[in-house]
Every structure is written in C-alpha cells, then in structure tokens.
Coordinates of C-alpha atoms and ligand atoms in Angstrom, one line a residue:
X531 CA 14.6 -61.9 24.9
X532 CA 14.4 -61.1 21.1
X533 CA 16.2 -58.0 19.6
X534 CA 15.3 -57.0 16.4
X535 CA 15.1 -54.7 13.8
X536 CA 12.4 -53.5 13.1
X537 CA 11.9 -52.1 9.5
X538 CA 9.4 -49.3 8.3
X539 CA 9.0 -49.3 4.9
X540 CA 7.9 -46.2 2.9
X541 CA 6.4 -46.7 -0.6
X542 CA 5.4 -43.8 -2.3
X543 CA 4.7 -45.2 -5.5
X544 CA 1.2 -43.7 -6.9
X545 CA 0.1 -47.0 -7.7
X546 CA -0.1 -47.6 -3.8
X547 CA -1.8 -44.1 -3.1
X548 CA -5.4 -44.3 -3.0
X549 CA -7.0 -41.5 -2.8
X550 CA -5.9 -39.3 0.0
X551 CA -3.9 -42.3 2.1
X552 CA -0.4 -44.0 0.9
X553 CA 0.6 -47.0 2.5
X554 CA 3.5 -47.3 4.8
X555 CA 5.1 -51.1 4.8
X556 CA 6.0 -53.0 8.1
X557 CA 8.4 -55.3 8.0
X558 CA 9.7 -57.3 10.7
X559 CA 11.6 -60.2 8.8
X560 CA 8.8 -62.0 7.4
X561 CA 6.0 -59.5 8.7
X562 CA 4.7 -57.2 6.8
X563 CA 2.3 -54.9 7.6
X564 CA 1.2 -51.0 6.3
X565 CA 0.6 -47.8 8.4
X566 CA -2.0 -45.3 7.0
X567 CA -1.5 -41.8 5.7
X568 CA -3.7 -39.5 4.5
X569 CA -2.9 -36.1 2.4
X570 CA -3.4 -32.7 4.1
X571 CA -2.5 -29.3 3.7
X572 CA -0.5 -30.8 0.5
X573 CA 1.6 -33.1 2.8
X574 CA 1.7 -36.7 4.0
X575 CA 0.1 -36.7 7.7
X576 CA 0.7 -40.5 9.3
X577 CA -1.9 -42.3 11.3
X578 CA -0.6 -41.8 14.9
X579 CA -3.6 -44.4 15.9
X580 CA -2.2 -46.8 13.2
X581 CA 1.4 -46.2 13.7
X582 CA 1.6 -47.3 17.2
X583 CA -0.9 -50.1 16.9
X584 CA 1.5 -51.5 14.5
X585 CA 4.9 -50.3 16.7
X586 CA 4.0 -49.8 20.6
X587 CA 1.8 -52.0 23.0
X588 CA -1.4 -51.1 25.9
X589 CA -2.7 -48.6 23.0
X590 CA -5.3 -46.7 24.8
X591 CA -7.3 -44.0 23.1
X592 CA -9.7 -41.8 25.7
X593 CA -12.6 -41.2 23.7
X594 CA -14.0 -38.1 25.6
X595 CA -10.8 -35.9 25.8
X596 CA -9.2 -37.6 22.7
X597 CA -5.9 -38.5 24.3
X598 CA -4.1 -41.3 22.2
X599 CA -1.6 -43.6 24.9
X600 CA 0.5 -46.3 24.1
X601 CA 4.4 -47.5 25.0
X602 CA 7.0 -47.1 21.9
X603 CA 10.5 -48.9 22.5
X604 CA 10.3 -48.6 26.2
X605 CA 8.9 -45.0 26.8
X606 CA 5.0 -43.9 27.9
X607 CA 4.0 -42.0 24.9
X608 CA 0.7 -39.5 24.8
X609 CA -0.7 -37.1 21.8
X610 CA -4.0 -34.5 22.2
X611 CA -6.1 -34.2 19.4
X612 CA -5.7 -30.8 17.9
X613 CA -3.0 -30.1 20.1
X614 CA 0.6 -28.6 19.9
X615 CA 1.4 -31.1 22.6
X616 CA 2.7 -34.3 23.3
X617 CA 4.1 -36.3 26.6
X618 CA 6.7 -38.8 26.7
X619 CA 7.4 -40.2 30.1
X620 CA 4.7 -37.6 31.7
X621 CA 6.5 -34.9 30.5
X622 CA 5.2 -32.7 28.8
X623 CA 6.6 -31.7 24.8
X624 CA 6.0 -29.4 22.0
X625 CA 5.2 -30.6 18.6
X626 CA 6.2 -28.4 15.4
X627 CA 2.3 -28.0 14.9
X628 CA -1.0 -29.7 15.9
X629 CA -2.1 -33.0 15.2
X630 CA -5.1 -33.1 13.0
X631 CA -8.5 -35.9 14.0
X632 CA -10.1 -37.7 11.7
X633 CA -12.7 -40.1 12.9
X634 CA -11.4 -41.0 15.7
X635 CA -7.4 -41.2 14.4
X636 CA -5.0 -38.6 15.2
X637 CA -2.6 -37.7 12.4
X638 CA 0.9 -36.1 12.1
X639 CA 2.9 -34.5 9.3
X640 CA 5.0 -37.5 8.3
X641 CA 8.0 -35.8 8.0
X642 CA 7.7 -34.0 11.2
X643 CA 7.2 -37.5 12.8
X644 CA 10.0 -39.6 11.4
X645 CA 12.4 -35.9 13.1
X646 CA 10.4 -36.6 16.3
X647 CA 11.2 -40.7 16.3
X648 CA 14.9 -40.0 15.8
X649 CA 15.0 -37.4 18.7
X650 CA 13.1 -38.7 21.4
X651 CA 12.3 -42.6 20.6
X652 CA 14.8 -44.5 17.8
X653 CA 17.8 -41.9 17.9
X654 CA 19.6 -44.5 15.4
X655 CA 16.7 -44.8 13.2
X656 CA 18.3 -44.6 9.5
X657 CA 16.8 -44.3 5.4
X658 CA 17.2 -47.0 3.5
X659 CA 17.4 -46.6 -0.3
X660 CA 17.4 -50.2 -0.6
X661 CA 14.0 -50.7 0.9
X662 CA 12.9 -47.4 0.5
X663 CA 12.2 -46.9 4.0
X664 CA 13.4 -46.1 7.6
X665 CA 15.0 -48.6 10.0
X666 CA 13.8 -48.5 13.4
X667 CA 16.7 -49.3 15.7
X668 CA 15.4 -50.7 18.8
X669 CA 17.8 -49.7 21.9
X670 CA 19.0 -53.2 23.0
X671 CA 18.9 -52.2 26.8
X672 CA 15.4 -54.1 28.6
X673 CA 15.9 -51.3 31.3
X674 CA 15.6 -47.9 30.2
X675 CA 15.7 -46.2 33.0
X676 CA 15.6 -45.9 36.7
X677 CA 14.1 -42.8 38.7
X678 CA 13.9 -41.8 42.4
X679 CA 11.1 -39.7 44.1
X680 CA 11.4 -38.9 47.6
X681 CA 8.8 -38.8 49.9
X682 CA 8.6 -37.7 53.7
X683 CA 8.2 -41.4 54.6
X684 CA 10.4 -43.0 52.2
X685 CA 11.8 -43.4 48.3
X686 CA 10.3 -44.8 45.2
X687 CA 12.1 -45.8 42.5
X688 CA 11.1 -46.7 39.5
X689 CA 12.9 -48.7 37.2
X690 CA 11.0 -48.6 33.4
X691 CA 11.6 -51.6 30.9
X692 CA 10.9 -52.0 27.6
X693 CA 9.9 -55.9 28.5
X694 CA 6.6 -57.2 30.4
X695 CA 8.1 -58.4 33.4
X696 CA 6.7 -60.6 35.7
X697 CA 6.8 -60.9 39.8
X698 CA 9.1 -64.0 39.1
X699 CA 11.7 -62.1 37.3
X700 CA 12.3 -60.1 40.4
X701 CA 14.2 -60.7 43.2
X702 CA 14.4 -58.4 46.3
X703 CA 16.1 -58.8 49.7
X704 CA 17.7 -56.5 52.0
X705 CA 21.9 -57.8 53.0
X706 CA 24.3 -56.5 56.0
X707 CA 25.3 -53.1 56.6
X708 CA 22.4 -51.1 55.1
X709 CA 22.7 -52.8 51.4
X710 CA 19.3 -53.7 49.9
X711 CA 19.6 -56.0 46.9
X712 CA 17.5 -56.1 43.7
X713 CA 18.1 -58.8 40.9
X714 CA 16.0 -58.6 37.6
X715 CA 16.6 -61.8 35.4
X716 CA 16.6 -61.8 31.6
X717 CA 17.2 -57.8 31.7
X718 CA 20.2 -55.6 30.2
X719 CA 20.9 -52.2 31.3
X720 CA 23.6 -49.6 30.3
X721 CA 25.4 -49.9 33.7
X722 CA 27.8 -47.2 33.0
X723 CA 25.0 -45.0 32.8
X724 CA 23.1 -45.9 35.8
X725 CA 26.1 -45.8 38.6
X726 CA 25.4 -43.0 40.4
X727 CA 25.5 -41.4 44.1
X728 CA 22.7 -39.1 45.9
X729 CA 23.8 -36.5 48.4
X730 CA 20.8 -36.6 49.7
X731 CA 17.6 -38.9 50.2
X732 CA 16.8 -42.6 51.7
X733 CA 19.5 -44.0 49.3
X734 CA 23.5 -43.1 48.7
X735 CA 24.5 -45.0 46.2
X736 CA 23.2 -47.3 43.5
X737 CA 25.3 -49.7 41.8
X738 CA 24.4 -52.0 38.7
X739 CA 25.7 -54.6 37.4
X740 CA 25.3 -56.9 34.6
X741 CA 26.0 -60.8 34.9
X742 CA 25.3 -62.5 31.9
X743 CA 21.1 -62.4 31.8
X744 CA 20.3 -60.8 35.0
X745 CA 21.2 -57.2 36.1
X746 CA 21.6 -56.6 39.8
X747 CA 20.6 -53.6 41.1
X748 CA 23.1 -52.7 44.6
X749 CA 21.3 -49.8 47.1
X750 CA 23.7 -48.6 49.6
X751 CA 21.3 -47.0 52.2
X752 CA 21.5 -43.7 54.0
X753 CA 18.3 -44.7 56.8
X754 CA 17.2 -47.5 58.2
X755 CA 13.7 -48.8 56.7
X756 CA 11.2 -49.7 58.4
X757 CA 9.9 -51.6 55.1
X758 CA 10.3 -52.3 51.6
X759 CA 8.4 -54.4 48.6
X760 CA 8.2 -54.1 45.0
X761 CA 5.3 -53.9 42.2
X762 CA 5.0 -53.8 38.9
X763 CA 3.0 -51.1 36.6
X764 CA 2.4 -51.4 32.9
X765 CA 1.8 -47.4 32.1
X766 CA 4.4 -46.4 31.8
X767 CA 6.0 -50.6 31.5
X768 CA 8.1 -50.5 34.8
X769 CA 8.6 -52.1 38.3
X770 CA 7.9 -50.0 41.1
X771 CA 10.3 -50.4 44.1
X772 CA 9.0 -48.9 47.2
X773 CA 11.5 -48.0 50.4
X774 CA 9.9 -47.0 53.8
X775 CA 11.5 -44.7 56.6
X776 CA 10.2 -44.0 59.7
X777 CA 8.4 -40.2 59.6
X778 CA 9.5 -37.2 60.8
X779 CA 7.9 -34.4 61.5
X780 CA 4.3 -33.4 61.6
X781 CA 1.7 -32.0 59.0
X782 CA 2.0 -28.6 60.5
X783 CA 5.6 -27.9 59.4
X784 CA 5.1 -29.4 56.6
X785 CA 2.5 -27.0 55.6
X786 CA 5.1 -24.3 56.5
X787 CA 8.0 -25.5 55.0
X788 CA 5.3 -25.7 51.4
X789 CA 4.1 -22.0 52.2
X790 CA 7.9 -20.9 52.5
X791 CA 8.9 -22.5 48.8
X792 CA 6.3 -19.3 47.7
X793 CA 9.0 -17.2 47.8
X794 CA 9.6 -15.9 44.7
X795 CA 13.5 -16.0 44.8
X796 CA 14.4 -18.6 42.0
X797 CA 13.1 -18.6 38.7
X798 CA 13.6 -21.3 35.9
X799 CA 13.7 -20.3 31.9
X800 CA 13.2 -22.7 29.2
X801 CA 13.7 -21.9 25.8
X802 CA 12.0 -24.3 23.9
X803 CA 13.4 -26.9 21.8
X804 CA 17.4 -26.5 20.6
X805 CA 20.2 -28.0 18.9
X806 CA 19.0 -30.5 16.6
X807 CA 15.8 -30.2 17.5
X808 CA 14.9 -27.1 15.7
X809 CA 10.6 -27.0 17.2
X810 CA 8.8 -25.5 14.3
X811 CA 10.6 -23.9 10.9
X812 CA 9.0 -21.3 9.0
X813 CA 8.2 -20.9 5.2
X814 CA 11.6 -19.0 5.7
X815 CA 13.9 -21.1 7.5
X816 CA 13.4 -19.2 10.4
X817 CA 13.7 -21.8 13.4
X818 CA 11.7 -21.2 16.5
X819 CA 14.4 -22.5 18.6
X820 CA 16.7 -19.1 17.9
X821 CA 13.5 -16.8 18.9
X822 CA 12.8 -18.6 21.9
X823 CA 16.2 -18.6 23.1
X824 CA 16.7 -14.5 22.5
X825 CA 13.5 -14.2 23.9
X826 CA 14.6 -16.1 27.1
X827 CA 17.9 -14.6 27.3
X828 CA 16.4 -10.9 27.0
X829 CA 13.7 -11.8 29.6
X830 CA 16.3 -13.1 31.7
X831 CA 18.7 -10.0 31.6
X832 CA 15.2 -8.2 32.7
X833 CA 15.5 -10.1 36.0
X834 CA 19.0 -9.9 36.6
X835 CA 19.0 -6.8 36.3
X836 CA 16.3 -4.9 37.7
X837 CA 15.4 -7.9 40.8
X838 CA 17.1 -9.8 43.4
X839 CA 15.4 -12.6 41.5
X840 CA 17.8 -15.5 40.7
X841 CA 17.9 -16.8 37.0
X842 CA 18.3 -20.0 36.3
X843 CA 18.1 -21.1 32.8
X844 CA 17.8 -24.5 30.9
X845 CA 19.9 -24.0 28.2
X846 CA 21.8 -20.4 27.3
X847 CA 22.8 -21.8 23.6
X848 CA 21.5 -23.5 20.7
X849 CA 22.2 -27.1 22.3
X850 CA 19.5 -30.3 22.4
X851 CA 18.7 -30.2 26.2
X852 CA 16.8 -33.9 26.9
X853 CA 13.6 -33.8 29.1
X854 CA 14.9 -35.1 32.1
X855 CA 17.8 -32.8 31.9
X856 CA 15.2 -29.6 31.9
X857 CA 13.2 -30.7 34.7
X858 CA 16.4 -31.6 36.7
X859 CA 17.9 -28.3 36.4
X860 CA 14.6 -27.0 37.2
X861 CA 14.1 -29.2 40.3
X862 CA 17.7 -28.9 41.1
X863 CA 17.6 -25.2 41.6
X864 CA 14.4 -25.2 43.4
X865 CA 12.8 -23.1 41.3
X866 CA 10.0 -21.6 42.3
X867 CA 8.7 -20.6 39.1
X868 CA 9.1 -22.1 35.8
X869 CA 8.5 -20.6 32.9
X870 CA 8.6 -21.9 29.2
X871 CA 8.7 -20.3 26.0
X872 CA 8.0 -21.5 22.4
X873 CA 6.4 -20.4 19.2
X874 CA 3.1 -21.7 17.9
X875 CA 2.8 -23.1 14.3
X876 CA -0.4 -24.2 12.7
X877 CA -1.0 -26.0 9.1
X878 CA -3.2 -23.5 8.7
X879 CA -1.2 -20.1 7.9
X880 CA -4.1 -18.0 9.0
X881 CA -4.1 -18.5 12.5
X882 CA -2.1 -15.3 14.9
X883 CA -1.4 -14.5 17.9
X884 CA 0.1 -15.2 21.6
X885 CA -1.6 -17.6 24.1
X886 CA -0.5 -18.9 27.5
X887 CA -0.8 -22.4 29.0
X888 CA -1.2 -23.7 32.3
X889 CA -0.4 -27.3 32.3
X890 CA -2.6 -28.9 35.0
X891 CA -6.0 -29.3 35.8
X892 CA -7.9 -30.5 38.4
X893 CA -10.4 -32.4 36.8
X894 CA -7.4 -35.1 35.3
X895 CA -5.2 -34.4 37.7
X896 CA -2.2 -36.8 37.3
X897 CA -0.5 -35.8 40.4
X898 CA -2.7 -36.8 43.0
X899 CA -3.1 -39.8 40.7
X900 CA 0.4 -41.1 41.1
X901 CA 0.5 -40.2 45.1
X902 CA -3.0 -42.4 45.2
X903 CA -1.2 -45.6 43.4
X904 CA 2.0 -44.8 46.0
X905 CA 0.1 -44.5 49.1
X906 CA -1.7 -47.7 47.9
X907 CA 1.3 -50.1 48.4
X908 CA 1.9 -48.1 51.5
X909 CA -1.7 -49.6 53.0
X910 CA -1.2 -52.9 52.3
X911 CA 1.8 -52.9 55.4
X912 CA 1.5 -54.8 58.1
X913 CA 1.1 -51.3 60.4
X914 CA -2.1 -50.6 58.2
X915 CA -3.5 -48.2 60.7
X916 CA -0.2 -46.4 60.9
X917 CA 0.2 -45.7 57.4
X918 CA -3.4 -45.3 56.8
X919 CA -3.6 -42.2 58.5
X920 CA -0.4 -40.9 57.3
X921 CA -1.2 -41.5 53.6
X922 CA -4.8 -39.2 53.9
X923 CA -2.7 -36.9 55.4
X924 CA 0.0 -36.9 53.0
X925 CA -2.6 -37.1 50.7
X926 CA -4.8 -34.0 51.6
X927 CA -1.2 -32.0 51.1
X928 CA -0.8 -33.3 47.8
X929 CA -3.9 -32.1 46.4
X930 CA -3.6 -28.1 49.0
X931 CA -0.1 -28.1 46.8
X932 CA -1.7 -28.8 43.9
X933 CA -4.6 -26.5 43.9
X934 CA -2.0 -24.1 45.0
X935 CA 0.3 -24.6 42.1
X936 CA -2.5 -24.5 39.9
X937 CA -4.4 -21.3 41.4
X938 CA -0.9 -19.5 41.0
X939 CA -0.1 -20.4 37.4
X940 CA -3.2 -19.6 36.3
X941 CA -2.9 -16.2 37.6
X942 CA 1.0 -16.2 36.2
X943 CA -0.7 -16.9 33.0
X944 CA -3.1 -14.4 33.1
X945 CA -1.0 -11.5 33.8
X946 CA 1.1 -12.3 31.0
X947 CA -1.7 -12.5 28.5
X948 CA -2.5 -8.6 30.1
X949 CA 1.1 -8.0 29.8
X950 CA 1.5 -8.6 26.3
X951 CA -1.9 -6.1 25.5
X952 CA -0.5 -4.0 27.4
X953 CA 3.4 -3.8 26.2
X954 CA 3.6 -5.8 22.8
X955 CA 0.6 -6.5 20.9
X956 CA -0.9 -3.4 18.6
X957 CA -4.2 -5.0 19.0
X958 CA -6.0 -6.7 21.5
X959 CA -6.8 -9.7 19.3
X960 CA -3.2 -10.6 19.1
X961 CA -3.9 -12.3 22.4
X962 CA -5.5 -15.6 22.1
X963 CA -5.3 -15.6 25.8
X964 CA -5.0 -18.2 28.4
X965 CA -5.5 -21.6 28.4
X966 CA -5.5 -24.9 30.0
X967 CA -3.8 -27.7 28.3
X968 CA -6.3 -30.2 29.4
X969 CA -3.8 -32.5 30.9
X970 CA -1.7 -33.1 33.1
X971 CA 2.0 -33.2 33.8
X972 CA 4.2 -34.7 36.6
X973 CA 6.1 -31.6 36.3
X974 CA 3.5 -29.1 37.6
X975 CA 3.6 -30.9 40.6
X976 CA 7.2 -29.2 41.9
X977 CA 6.2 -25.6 41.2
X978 CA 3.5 -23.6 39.4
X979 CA 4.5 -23.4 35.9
X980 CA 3.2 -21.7 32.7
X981 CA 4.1 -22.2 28.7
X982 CA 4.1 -18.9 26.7
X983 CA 3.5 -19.4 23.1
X984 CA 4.5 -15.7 21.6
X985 CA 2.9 -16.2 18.0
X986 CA 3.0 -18.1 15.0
X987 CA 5.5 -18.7 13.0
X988 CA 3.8 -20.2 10.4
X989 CA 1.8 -17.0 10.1
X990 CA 3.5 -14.3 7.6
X991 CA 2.7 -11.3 9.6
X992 CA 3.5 -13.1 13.5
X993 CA 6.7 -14.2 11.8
X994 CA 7.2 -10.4 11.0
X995 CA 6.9 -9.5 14.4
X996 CA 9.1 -12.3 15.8
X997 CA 11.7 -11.7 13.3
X998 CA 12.5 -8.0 15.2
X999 CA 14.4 -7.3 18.0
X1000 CA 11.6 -5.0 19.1
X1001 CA 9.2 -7.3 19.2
X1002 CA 11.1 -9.9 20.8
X1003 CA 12.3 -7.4 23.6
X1004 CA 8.6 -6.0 24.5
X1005 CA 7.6 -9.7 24.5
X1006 CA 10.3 -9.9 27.1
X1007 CA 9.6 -7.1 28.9
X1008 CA 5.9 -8.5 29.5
X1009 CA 7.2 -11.7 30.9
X1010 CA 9.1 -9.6 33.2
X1011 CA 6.4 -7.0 34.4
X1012 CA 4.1 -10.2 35.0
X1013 CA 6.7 -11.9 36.6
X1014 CA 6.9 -9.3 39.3
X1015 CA 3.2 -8.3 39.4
X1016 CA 2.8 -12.0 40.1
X1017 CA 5.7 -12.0 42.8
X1018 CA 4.5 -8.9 44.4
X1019 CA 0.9 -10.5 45.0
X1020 CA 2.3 -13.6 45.9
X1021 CA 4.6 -12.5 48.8
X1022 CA 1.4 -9.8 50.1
X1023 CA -0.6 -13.2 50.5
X1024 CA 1.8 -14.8 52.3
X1025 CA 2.8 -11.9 54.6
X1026 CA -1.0 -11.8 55.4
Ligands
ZN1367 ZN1 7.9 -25.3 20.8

C-alpha cells in the first residue's frame, strides 16, 4: 500500500486572501488542492469541515447536535460546535478554546490546530520554507493500534488500521496448546511496540510479528473458548476480533460486585494537558497546564491528608501524559472517581467564571452503543438462545451502570459548583454552573467522572484569580469538601 507525503501548503500572500478566507494548498505530488480559512477575532481560524474533507475519510457531520466525525492518519477524530472539546479515539480532549460555526463549518484557530496535528495526529509534521507550508508525515505503520476489553463472557480486541481492510485480508484460526492465530496481509505494525503480556484476562500474551507484507498477530490463551470470529468496523477504521469464554457467575453478584466498586476508596486526578502540550496560554504567557497541575496537587494533599482516601494522580509534573496513558492509570488503579481539571479560554475575552462537566448522557449514550454492536456478533453463534439471553442481560447491566455513573457525576458536579460559591467565588455569578457535554465518552463508562473548568484564562480578571495561590488553594479546598460530601452520600446509600 502507498506511503506518502502528504504536503500542506500555506500561502499567505494577500493576493490569495479574499476577503475574510485565505487559501491553504494541498499538495500530494501532482494534487493540489486548498483548505478554507476565514479571519476571526484578528486571527486565521481553518475550516475543520474542509480540512478533513481534503485529509481524513467517512467525514460525517451530525446536523442536529453539530458533531463533525471523520478518520485522520488512522485515528477516529470528533469536534462540537462551540465547544472546548474534541475526541480522538472516543476519548475525550480539551482544545485551547472553542471552535467557532459558520454555516454549517466548524472552524479552529489555525495556529492552535497545526500545535494539535503535531501532538495528537502527525507528531513529525515539519515547516517548510521552501514551500511555505507544513509537511504532513504520515506514520508508515497500517496498524495503529491494538486494544483489549474484557467482558464476563470473553475479550474483544480491537486492532485499528489506517487502511480499508477487507474480510480477505484476514486470516483467523485457532493452533495447539491454547494459541489462536491471526494473519493480516499487506499490513505493517511497530511490533516492538505491540509485544506485550496480560496478568490477567482471556489472553496471556500477544506476540506480533512482521514477515515481509503480512503481520501475524500470535494469542497465547489463558481459557479455553468456547468461540471466536472476527469483523470489521469502519468508525473508528479497525477489525474487531471477538473471543468467547464460557460464563461464570450469575447477574446477582454481578450486581454486587458493581454496587461494591461505589466505595469511595480510590480517587484519580488529572491535571489537564502538560509537557509540550501547554492547553490554553494567556495574553501573558501564563500556561494553563502549571495551574491545573498546582491545583491538582493542592487538592490532592487535601485528601491525603485529611481522608483515608487514596490519590492517584495522572501526572505530578509538567510531562505530556498520552490519552491512553491517563485512562490506563485511571483504570489501572480502579479508581472510583475521576476527576479532571483544566482552564477555560474563549476568543472572546469577556467571558468568566467556573463550570463543571459531566461527560455522558443518556440520550447519545455511546456506551451502551458499543455493548449493542458487541453483543451483536455474540447473537449470530451457533448457541443463539444461549447468548441471547445472556447479552439482554449483560445488556440491562450496562445501561443500570451507566445511569448509575451518570446519576453520581452529575451530583459530583453539582456539589462542586456549590462548593466553589461557597469557598472561592466572591460572587455567585462566578459559577457558570454545571453542564453536560452533550456527548459521550467510552471513558465514563469505568467510573463516574467530572471535568472542572476553574475560569478563564483568557479573561483578565479570572487570570487574576488563577494567578494566586489563594485562589488556587480555595479552588482546591472545594474540590475537596465536594469530594467528601459526595463520598459521605454515596456510602449512606449504599449502607441503606
Ligand atoms: Zn484544558
């Protein structure tokens, strides 16, 4: 399969700016084509509708809630009109300010976008004098990565390409002594990077390796299955290997061991953003990275402190922490709480104040979504009647959890909205209050979770506030009296 360079020209020339767009250039060897930009604020803002028209592939825009989709070099991509928010992969990311909508077309602050391409989709991506523009370097890997959820009755793993593959390129068959085999022709993976071992789970070891055009995927198994198959999914662009255990267990302690994970005993912190990726700057210079971290580590100290409460905390200094990397540490520690902080930013400078997110709703409710497509495969066995009635079941626990999670982050949310009233803000307005982020993110579904924005930082007098130690510590102290407001609730309910 071709690998190429793709190049993105930038030609600010006034002769090619007319009116409030310039014209970005395209060029793929021969191809040329131009992305739209349109001046805002006194700044280029890019044409996200445009730029991944031209760049990604299965560009979907959703009309009613204005949610722009599409693939770009081989991850799931997803931008909210007006919103501070972004997804890559389902998971969920802050932007350094809101996208803008003009009819119909989301736009970006150009330079803010080419810092988000480098971090999260071309990290090689490079300025050209000579052509005036930025290279776009294409990882040369067809497999970008391969992921493993466990379920009660078996694994999925999901191995996400940057090509369309088809049924044909696949290949799956199970050896001798508990190896299953999985061959993927014309594909390239880093095989370094995917070598890896699982204490616990249906598989114990996975083993790639590359021979010449095909990669071969080796599964050392830890159960017997009592089936296997394969399908393939084009959002995100991946091929969906599904391994079946026999069940144990019933609904009932399921339900137990789901009412048990309440506890409040583990609590995860994110400060947002880090390392080179600074989230939003100030007038100033003043990087909302550094507050969120203080912030996080003062909160933190709170907890250690004055509960039995164990901290767990996604980064504790100014490094670049990737996605998956946060939501591992966060799984990894079974957390039963996770908490993320950032600063808000807005083009325009007037706009103050906190406000608190819960990231799930139930009216898209991704989630049960995903379990929906999973159990599917899982009907079309042989056993149909078998599984049938396992999968409602599994399926009526995935929504209870969900509706769980998000009852108990919206009440997280809300006490920390109080909280900050109550302890930090001088007037009530300060609070923007709390919100829903009208989307949905795989995350939610491990443990209710909340993002704190604690003012603007592209507001003079927020940035006042944020700038003190005072501030920051009464922020912190909020978080923390919410925090165990919401814990004492919590454990009241469940003792009942
Ligand atoms: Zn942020």
């Amino acid at each position: 399969m071709k690998k190429s360079l793709i190049l993105l020209s930038v030609f600010l020339l006034s002769s090619l700016i007319y009116g409030q767009t310039a014209a970005f250039l395209l060029k793929d060897g021969a191809r040329v084509e131009s992305v739209n930009m349109k001046m805002l604020y006194g700044e280029e803002w890019i044409s996200l509708n445009h730029f991944l028209k031209v760049f990604g592939s299965s560009l979907h825009l959703d009309k009613k809630q204005m949610i722009l989709s599409a693939n770009l070099n081989g991850k799931s991509v997803s931008f909210y009109a007006g919103s501070m928010f972004f997804s890559i992969d389902n998971q969920l990311m802050h932007l350094s300010t809101t996208t803008e909508l003009f009819n119909d077309e989301l736009y970006y602050p150009l330079s803010e976008y080419l810092l988000l391409l480098r971090l999260y989709f071309f990290s090689e991506m490079i300025y050209s004098p000579a052509e005036k523009g930025h290279i776009l370097k294409p990882s040369g890997f067809t497999v970008q990565d391969i992921t493993f959820r466990e379920f009660k009755n078996g694994t999925i793993i999901r191995i996400q390409t940057t090509e369309k593959y088809r049924k044909e390129h696949c290949k799956l068959w199970e050896g001798p002594n508990n190896w299953l085999y999985f061959t993927l022709y014309e594909a390239t993976a880093d095989t370094a990077a995917f070598a890896k071992t699982f204490s616990e789970g249906t598989v114990r070891e996975m083993v790639p390796i590359q021979t010449g055009e095909s990669l071969q995927l080796s599964f050392r198994l830890r159960k017997k299955l009592s089936s296997y198959d394969f399908y393939i999914e084009e959002n995100p662009r991946s091929i969906v290997i599904t391994l079946r255990t026999p069940v144990t267990g019933d609904t009932q302690t399921q339900l137990l061991e789901k009412r048990s994970k309440w506890l409040i005993d583990t609590i995860v912190l994110d400060a947002g953003h880090g390392g080179k990726d600074p989230g939003a700057v100030a007038y100033d210079g003043t990087q909302e990275k550094m507050i969120t971290l203080d912030v996080v580590k003062r909160l933190g100290k709170l907890l250690e402190r004055n509960s039995e409460i164990k901290v767990v905390y996604t980064r504790t200094t100014d490094v670049f922490v990737p996605i998956k990397e946060r939501t591992k540490i966060a799984n990894q520690a079974g957390g039963k709480l996770f908490i993320s902080v950032h600063c808000n930013s807005s083009r325009n400078r007037q706009a103050y104040g906190s406000e608190t997110y819960l990231l799930s709703t139930e009216k898209n409710d991704r989630a049960v979504e995903v379990t929906e497509l999973e159990n599917k495969v899982i009907k079309f066995e042989e056993n149909q009647e078998f599984y049938e009635k396992l999968t409602s079941e599994q399926h009526i626990l995935a929504v209870m959890t969900q509706n769980q999670y998000q009852k108990e982050s919206a009440r997280l949310a809300d006490f920390i909205e109080k909280k900050y009233i109550k302890k930090a803000h001088s007037k009530r307005t300060y609070s923007r209050g709390v919100k829903q982020a009208g989307f949905y993110v795989l995350f939610g579904a491990s443990m209710p979770n909340v993002l704190t924005e604690i003012g603007f930082i592209s507001n003079r007098e927020d940035l006042r506030r944020l700038k003190t130690k005072e501030y920051r510590q009464k922020i912190a102290e909020a978080m923390y009296e919410a925090i165990m407001e919401f814990k004492e609730k919590n454990e009241q309910e469940i003792r009942q």
